Short mmCIF file of C-alpha atoms in Angstrom, two decimals:
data_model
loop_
_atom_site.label_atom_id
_atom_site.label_comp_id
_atom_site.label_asym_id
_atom_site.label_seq_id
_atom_site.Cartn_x
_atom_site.Cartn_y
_atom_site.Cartn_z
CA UNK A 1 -4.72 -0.07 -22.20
CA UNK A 2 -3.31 -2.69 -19.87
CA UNK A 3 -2.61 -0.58 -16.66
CA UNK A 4 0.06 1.84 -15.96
CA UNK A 5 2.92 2.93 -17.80
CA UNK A 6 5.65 2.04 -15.32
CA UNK A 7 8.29 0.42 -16.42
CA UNK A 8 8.91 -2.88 -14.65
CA UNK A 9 12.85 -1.53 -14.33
CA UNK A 10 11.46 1.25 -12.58
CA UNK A 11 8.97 -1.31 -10.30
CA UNK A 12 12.42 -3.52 -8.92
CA UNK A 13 14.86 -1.12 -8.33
CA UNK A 14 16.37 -0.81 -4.52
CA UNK A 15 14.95 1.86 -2.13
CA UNK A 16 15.94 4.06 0.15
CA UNK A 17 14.56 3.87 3.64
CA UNK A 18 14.27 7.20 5.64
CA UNK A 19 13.28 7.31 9.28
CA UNK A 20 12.72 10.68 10.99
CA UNK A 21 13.40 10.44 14.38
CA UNK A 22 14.58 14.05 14.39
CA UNK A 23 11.44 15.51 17.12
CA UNK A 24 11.69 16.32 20.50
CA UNK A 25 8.82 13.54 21.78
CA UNK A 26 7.42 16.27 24.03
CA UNK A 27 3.95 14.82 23.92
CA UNK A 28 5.01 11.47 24.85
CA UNK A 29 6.60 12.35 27.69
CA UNK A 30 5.39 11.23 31.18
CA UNK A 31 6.17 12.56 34.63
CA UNK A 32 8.88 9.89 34.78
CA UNK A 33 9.82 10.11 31.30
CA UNK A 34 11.87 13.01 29.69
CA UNK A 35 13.23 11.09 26.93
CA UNK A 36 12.21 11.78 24.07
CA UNK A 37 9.78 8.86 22.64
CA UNK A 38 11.52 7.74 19.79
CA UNK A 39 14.58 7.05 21.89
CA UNK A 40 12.74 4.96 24.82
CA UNK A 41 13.70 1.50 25.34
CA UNK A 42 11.31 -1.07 23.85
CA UNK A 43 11.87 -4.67 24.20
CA UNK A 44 15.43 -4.10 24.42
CA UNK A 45 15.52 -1.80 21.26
CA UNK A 46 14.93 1.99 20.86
CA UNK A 47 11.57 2.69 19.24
CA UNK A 48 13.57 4.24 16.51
CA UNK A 49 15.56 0.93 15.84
CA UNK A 50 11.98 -1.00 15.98
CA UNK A 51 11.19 0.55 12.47
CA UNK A 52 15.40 0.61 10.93
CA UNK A 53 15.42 -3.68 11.94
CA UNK A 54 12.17 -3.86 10.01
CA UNK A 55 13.22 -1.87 7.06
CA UNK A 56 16.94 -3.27 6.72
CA UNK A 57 15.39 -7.07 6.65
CA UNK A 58 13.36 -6.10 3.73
CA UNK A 59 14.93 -7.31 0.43
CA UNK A 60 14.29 -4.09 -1.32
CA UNK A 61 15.71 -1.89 0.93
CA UNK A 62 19.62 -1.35 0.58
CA UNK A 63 19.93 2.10 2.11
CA UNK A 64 19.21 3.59 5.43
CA UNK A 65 19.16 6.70 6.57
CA UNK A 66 18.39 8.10 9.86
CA UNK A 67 17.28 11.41 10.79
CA UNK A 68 18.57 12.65 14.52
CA UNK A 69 18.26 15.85 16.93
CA UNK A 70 21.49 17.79 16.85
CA UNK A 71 21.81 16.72 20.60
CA UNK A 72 21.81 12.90 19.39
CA UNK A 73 23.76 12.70 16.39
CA UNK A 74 27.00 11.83 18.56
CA UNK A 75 24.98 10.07 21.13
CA UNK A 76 27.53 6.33 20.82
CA UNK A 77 24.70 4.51 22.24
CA UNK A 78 21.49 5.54 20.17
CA UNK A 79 24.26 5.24 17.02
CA UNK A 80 25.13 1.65 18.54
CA UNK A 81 21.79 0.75 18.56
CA UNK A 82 21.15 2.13 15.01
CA UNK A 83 24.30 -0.27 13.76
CA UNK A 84 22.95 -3.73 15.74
CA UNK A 85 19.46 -3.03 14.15
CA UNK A 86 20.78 -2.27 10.83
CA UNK A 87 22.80 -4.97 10.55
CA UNK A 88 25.36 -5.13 7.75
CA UNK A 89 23.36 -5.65 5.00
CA UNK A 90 22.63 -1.96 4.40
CA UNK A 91 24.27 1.46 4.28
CA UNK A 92 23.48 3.39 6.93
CA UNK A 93 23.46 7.27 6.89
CA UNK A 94 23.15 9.67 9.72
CA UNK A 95 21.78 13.10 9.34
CA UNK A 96 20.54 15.81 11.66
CA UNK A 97 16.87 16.62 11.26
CA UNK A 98 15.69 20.40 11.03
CA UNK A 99 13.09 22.03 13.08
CA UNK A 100 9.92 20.37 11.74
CA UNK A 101 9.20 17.12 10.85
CA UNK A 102 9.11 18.88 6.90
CA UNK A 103 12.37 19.76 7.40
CA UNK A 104 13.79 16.80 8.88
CA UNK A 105 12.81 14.98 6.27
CA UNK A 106 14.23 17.05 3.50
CA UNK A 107 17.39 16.90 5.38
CA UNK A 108 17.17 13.04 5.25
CA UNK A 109 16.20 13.83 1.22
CA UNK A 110 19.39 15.24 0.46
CA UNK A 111 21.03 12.51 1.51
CA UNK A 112 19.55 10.15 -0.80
CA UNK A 113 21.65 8.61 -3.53
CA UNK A 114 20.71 9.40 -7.48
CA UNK A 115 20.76 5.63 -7.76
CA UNK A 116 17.88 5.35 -5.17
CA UNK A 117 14.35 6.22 -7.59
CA UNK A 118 12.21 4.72 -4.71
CA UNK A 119 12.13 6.18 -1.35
CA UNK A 120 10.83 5.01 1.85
CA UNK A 121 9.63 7.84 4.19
CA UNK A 122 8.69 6.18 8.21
CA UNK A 123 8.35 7.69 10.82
CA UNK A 124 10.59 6.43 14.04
CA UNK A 125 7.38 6.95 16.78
CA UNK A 126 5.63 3.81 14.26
CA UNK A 127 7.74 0.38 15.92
CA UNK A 128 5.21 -2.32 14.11
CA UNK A 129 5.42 -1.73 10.55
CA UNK A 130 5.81 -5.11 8.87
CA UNK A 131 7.56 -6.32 5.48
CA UNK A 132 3.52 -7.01 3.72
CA UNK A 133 3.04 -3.06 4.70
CA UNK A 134 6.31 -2.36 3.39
CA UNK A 135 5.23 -4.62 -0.54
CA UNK A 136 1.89 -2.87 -0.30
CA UNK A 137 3.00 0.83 -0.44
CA UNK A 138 6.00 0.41 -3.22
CA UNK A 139 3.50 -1.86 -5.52
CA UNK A 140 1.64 1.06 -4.79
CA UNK A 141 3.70 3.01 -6.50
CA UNK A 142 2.40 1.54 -10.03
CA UNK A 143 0.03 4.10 -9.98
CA UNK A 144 1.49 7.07 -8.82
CA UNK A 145 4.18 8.83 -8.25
CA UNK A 146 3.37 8.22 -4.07
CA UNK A 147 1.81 5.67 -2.28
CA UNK A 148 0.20 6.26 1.41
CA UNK A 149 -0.58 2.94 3.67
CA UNK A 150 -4.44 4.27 5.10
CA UNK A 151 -7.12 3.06 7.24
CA UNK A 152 -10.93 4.63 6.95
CA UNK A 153 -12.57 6.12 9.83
CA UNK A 154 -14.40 3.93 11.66
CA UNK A 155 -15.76 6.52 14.25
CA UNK A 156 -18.12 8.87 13.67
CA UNK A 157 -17.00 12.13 13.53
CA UNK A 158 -18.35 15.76 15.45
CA UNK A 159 -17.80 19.12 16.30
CA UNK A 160 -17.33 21.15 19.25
CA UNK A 161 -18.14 24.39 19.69
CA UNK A 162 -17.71 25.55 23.06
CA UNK A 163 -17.93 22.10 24.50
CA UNK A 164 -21.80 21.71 22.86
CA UNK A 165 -21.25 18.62 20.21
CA UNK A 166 -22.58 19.80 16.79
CA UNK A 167 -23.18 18.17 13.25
CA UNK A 168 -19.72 16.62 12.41
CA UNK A 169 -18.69 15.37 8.40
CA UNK A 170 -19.31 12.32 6.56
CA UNK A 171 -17.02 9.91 7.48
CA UNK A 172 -17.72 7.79 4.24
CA UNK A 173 -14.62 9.07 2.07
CA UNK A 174 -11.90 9.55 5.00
CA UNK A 175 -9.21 8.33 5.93
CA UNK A 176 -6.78 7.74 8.50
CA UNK A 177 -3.13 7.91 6.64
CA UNK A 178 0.05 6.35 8.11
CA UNK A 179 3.47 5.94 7.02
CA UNK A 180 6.10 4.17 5.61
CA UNK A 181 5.01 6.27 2.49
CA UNK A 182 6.61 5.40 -0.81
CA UNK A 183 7.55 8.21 -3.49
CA UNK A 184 9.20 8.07 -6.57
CA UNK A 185 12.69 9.74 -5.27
CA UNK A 186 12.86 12.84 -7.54
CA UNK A 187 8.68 13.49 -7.35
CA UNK A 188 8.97 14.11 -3.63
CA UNK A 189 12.56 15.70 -3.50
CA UNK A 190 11.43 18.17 -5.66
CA UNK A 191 8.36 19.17 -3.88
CA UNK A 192 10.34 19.55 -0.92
CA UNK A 193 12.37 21.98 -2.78
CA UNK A 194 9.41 23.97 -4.03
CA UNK A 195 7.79 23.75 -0.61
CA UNK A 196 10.91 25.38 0.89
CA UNK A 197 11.16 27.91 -1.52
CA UNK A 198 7.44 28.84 -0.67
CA UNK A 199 8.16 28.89 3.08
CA UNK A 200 10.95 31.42 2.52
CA UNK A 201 8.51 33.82 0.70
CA UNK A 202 5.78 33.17 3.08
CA UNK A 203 3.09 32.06 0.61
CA UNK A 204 1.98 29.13 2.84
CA UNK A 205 2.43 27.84 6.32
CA UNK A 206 4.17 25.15 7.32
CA UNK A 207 1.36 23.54 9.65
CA UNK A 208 -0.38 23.16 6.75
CA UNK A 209 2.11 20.24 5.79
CA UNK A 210 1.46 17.19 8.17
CA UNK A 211 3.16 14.08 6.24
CA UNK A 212 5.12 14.01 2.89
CA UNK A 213 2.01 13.06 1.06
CA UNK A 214 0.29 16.69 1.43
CA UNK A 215 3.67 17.59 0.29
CA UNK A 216 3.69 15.89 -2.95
CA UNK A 217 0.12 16.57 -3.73
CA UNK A 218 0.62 20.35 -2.57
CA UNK A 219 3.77 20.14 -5.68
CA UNK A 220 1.07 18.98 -8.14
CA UNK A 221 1.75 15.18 -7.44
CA UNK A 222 -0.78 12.17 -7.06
CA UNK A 223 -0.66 9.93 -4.18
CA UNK A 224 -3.02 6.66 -4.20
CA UNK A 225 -4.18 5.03 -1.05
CA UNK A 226 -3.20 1.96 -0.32
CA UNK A 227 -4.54 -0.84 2.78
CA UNK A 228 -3.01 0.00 5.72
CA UNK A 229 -2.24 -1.76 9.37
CA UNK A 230 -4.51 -1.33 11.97
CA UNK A 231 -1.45 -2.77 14.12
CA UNK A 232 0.93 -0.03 12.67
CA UNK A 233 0.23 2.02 15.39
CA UNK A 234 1.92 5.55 16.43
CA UNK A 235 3.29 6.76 19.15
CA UNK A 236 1.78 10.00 20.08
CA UNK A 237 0.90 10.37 23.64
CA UNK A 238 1.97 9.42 27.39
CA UNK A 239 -1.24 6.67 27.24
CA UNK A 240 0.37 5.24 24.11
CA UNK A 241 3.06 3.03 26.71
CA UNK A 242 1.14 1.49 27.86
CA UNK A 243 -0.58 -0.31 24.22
CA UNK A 244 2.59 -0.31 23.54
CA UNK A 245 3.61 -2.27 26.11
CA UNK A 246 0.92 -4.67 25.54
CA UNK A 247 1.21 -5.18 22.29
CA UNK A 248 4.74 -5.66 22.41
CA UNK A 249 4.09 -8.57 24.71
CA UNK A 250 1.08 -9.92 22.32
CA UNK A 251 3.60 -9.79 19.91
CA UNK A 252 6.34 -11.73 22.09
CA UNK A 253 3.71 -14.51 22.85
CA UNK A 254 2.85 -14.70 19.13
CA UNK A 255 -0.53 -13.76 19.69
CA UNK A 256 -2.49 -11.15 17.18
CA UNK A 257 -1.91 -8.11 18.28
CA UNK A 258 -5.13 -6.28 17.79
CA UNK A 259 -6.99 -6.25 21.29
CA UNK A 260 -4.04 -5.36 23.10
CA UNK A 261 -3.62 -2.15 21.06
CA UNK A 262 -6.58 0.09 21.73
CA UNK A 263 -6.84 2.47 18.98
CA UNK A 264 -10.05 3.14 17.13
CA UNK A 265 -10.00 -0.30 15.19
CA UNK A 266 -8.42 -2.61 18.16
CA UNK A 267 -12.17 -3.97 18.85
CA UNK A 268 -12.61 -4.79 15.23
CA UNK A 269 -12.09 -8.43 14.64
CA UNK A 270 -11.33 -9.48 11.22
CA UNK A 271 -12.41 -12.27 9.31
CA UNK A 272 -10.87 -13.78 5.98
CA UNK A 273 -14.00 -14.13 3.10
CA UNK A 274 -13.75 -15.69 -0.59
CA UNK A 275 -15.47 -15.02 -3.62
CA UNK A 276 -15.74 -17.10 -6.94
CA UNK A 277 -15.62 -15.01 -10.20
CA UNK A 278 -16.13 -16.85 -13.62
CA UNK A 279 -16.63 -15.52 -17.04
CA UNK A 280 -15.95 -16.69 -20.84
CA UNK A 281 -16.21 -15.01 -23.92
CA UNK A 282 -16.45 -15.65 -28.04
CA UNK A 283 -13.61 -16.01 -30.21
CA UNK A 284 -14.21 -13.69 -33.10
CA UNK A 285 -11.35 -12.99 -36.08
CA UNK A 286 -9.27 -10.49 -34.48
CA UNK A 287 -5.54 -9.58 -34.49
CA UNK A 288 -5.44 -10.59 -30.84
CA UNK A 289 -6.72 -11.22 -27.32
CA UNK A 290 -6.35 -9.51 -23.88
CA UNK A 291 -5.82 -11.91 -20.65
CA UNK A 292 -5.42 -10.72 -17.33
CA UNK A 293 -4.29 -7.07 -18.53
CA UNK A 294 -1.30 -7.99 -21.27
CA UNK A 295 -2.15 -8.14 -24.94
CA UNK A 296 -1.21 -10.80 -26.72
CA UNK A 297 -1.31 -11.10 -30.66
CA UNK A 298 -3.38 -14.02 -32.23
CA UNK A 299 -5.15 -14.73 -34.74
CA UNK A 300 -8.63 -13.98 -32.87
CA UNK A 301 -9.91 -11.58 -30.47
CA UNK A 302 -12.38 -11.93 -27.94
CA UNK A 303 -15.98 -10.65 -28.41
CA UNK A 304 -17.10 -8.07 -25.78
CA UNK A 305 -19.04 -4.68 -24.44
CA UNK A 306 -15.17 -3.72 -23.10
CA UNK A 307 -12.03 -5.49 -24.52
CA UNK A 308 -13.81 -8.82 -23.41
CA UNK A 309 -10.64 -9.51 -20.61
CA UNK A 310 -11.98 -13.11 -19.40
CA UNK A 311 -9.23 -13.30 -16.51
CA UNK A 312 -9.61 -9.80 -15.21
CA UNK A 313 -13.46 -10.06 -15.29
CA UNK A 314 -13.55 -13.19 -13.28
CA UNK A 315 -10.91 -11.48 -10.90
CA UNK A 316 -12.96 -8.95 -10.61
CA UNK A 317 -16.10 -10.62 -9.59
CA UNK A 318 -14.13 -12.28 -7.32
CA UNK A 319 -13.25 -9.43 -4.86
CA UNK A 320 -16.97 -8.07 -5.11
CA UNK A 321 -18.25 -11.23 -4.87
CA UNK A 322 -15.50 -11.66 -1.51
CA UNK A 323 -17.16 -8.13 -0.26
CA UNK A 324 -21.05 -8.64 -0.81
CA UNK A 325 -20.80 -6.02 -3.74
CA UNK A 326 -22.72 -7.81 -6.30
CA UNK A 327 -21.09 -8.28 -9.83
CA UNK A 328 -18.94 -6.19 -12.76
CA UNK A 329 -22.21 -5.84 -14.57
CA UNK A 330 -23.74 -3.84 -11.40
CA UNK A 331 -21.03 -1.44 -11.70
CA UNK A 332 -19.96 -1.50 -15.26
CA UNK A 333 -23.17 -2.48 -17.02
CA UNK A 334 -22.78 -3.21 -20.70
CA UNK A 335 -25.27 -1.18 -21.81
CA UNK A 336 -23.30 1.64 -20.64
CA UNK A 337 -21.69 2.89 -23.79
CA UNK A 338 -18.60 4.81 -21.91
CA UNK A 339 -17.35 1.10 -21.26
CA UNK A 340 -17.29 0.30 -24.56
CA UNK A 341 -13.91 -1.23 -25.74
CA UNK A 342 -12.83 0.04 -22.33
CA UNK A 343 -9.09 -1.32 -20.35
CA UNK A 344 -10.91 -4.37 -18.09
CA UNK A 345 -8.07 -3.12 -15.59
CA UNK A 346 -9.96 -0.27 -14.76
CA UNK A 347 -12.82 -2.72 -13.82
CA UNK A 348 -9.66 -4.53 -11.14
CA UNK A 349 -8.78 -1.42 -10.01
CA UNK A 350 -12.13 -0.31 -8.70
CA UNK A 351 -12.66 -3.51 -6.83
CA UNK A 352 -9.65 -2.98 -5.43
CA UNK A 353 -10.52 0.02 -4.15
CA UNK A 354 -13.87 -1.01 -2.60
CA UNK A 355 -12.01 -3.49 -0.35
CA UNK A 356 -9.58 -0.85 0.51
CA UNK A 357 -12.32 1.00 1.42
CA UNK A 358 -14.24 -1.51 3.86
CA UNK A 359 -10.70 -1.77 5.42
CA UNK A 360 -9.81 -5.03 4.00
CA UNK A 361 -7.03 -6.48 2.47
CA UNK A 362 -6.44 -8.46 -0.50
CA UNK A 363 -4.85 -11.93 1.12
CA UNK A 364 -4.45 -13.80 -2.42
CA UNK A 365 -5.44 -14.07 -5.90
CA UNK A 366 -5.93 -17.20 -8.13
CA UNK A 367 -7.01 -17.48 -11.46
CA UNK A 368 -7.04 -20.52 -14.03
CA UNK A 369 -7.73 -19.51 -17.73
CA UNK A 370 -9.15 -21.95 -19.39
CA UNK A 371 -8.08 -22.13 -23.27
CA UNK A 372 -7.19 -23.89 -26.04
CA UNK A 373 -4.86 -21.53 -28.05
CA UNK A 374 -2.70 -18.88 -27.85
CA UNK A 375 -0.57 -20.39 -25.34
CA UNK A 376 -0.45 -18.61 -21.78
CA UNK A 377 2.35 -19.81 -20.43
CA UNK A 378 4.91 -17.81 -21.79
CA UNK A 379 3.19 -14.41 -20.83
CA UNK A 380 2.33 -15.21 -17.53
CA UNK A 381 5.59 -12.65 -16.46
CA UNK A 382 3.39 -10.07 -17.67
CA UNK A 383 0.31 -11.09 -16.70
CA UNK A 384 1.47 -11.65 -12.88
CA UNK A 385 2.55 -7.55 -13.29
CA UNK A 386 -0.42 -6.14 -14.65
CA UNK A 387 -2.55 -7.31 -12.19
CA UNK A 388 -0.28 -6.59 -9.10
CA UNK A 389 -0.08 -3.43 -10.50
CA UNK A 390 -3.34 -2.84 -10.84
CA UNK A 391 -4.28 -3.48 -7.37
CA UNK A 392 -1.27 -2.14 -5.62
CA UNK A 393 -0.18 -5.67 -4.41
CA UNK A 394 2.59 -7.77 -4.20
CA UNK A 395 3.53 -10.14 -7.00
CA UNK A 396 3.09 -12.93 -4.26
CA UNK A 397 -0.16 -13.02 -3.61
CA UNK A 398 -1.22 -13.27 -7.49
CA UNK A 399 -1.53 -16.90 -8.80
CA UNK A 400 -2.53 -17.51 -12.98
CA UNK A 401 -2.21 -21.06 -14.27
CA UNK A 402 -4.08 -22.00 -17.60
CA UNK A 403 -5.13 -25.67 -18.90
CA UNK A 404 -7.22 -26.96 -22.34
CA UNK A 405 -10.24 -28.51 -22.11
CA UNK A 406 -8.76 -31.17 -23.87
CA UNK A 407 -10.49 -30.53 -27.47
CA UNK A 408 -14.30 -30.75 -25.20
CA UNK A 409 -17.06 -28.05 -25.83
CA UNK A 410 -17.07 -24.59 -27.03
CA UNK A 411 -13.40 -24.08 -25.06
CA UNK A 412 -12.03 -27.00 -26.96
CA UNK A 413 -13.55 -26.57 -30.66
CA UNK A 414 -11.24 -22.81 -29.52
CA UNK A 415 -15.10 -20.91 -30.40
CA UNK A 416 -13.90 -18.82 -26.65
CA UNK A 417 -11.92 -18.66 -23.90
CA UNK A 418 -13.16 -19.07 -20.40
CA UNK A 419 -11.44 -18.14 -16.62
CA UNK A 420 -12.62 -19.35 -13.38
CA UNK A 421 -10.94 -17.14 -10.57
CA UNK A 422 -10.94 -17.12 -6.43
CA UNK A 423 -9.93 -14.28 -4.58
CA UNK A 424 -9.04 -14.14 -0.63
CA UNK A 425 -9.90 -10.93 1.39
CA UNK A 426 -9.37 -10.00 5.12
CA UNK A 427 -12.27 -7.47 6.47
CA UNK A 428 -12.92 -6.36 9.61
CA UNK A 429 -15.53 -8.00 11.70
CA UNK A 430 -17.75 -5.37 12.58
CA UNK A 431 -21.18 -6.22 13.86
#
């Protein structure tokens, strides 16, 4: 009942990284450029060693591998340039890529160590991922077996037919996906394999397969969405130099890089918001309580409609409360008998997913339980997991501290338990 069944072994292991950088560029290529993209010089760097610097800092990642054209595996200088942004913390692997992007990457796939359970799947046209991006997809991966950084469209949407514009979709439930993607190692390498096999019989076409993701899901596998970076842009076409350019100095200046990028949420400024959550419940004789998604035994239980979670409740007004989307009761009323005795995680989780949704992110967490017995302290491990995990975030931004109230009121004559929480969000500013 307290979230998903992921064991925290599973949740700190070290990943594998996997750039593809295996294309030909063609549509980035200029009059005056016929290099391919990934292999243009970028602040001193090749865009491909923009995303292997990023990944090798990261303290999960311990393995590297990178994905070349047959014509540039031997190439000493894009190999150099691999090595100084690797550094020596890292193993790095070179591979040659295939003739798609699917089959670069399951050349990179085979590469990847039985030791690795996590991999990292980036592509090498994407120079600004960043280390929170990186947290956000593998605590992402507490829920599924992949995890895909996304952005929703902001833009509305239309047809063409014959140049004429005509009635487009609703734009309310897209989404925008980018990469690094995260997969558990043996969910995607076997869809890979299955996918291949299908491609040899001819029972589906490969252009059907645009990022690992639709692989995995194609296999049978689940894939949440996760916040993405509006600044984790792609390089795609020759007009893409010159944002990259500018963002690249942004970035140089230390400046936000957001209105030098252009893309379809550059103009959107973002603004940080708090909410206040607070909620208490009766102590009734019980064989234990839930707080903040672990169970622990006692000789009481809290009273509730669900299983009466006082910390996840509060949490959970919190980030509707930080999004102008009213309270839990408006979306899980109590008169609503499905929720009865129901996981309050599920209650996080959808919260969660409404700020994912407006294209916000979850900056921090803080919750203080307030209680005189059972003792908090020595579950907060646990605690600190289940709601990360719950909401796809890092352990970092997740604070839970407890206090009495020193023997005072209903809290201190231990008749309930109470939890006063604050939660952070970023959202974008769009009037």
């Amino acid at each position: 009942m307290n979230g998903p069944k992921t064991e925290e072994a599973d949740v700190v292991r070290p990943v594998c990284a996997l750039v593809v950088a295996g294309g030909s560029g063609l549509r980035a290529r200029t009059s005056d450029r016929d290099t391919a993209k990934q292999f243009e010089d970028l602040a001193g760097l090749p865009v491909f060693a923009h995303a292997l610097r990023t990944l090798a800092a990261h303290p999960r990642v311990e393995c590297l591998i990178c994905v070349l054209p047959a014509d540039q595996i031997n190439n000493s200088e894009v190999r150099d340039a691999a090595h100084r942004a690797a550094g020596a913390s890292v193993n790095l692997i070179f591979t040659v890529g295939g003739a798609s992007r699917r089959a670069s990457v399951a050349a990179g796939l085979v590469c990847v160590s039985g030791s690795y359970r996590t991999v990292l799947i980036h592509d090498a046209a994407r120079p600004f991922l960043t280390a929170p991006l990186i947290d956000t997809v593998l605590a992402g991966l507490s829920r599924a077996e992949g995890a895909v950084p996304a952005l929703p469209v902001s833009d509305t949407l239309k047809r063409s037919n014959d140049g004429l514009i005509v009635s487009g979709p609703d734009r309310s439930d897209l989404l925008t996906v980018q990469t690094p993607q995260a997969f558990r190692t043996d969910a995607i390498s076997g869809a890979h394999r299955k996918l291949e096999a299908a491609l040899e019989q001819g029972t589906v076409a490969e252009a059907a397969f645009t990022d690992d993701a639709s692989v995995l899901e194609w296999a049978g596998g689940a894939c949440v969405a996760v916040a993405g970076d509006p600044d984790n842009i792609k390089i795609t076409n020759p007009a893409d130099w010159a944002r990259v350019t500018r963002a690249i100095a942004y970035q140089q200046e230390g400046l936000d890089m957001a209105p030098s990028i252009g893309h379809a949420n550059a103009h959107i400024q973002r603004e940080t918001r708090v909410g206040v959550g607070y909620d208490t419940h009766r102590l009734v004789p019980g064989d234990g309580v839930w707080l903040c998604g672990h169970f622990i035994a006692h000789t009481h239980k809290l009273d509730g409609h669900s299983d009466a979670d006082v910390g996840l409740h509060a949490l959970t007004d919190a980030l509707l409360g930080a999004i102008g989307a009213g309270d839990i009761g408006t979306h899980f009323p109590p008169s609503d008998p499905q929720w009865k005795g129901a996981a309050s995680h599920q209650f996080l989780t959808h919260a969660g997913k409404l700020v994912g949704e407006r294209g916000g992110r979850i900056v921090n967490l803080d919750v203080v339980i307030i209680a005189e017995e059972p003792k908090v302290g020595p579950h907060r491990p646990a605690m600190l997991t289940a709601v990360s995990q719950a909401l796809g975030i890092e352990q970092s931004r997740v604070s839970i501290k407890a206090t009495t109230n020193e023997r005072m009121g209903f809290v201190g004559r231990s008749e309930g338990i109470a939890a006063f929480a604050t939660a952070s969000v970023e959202l974008p500013n769009d009037p």
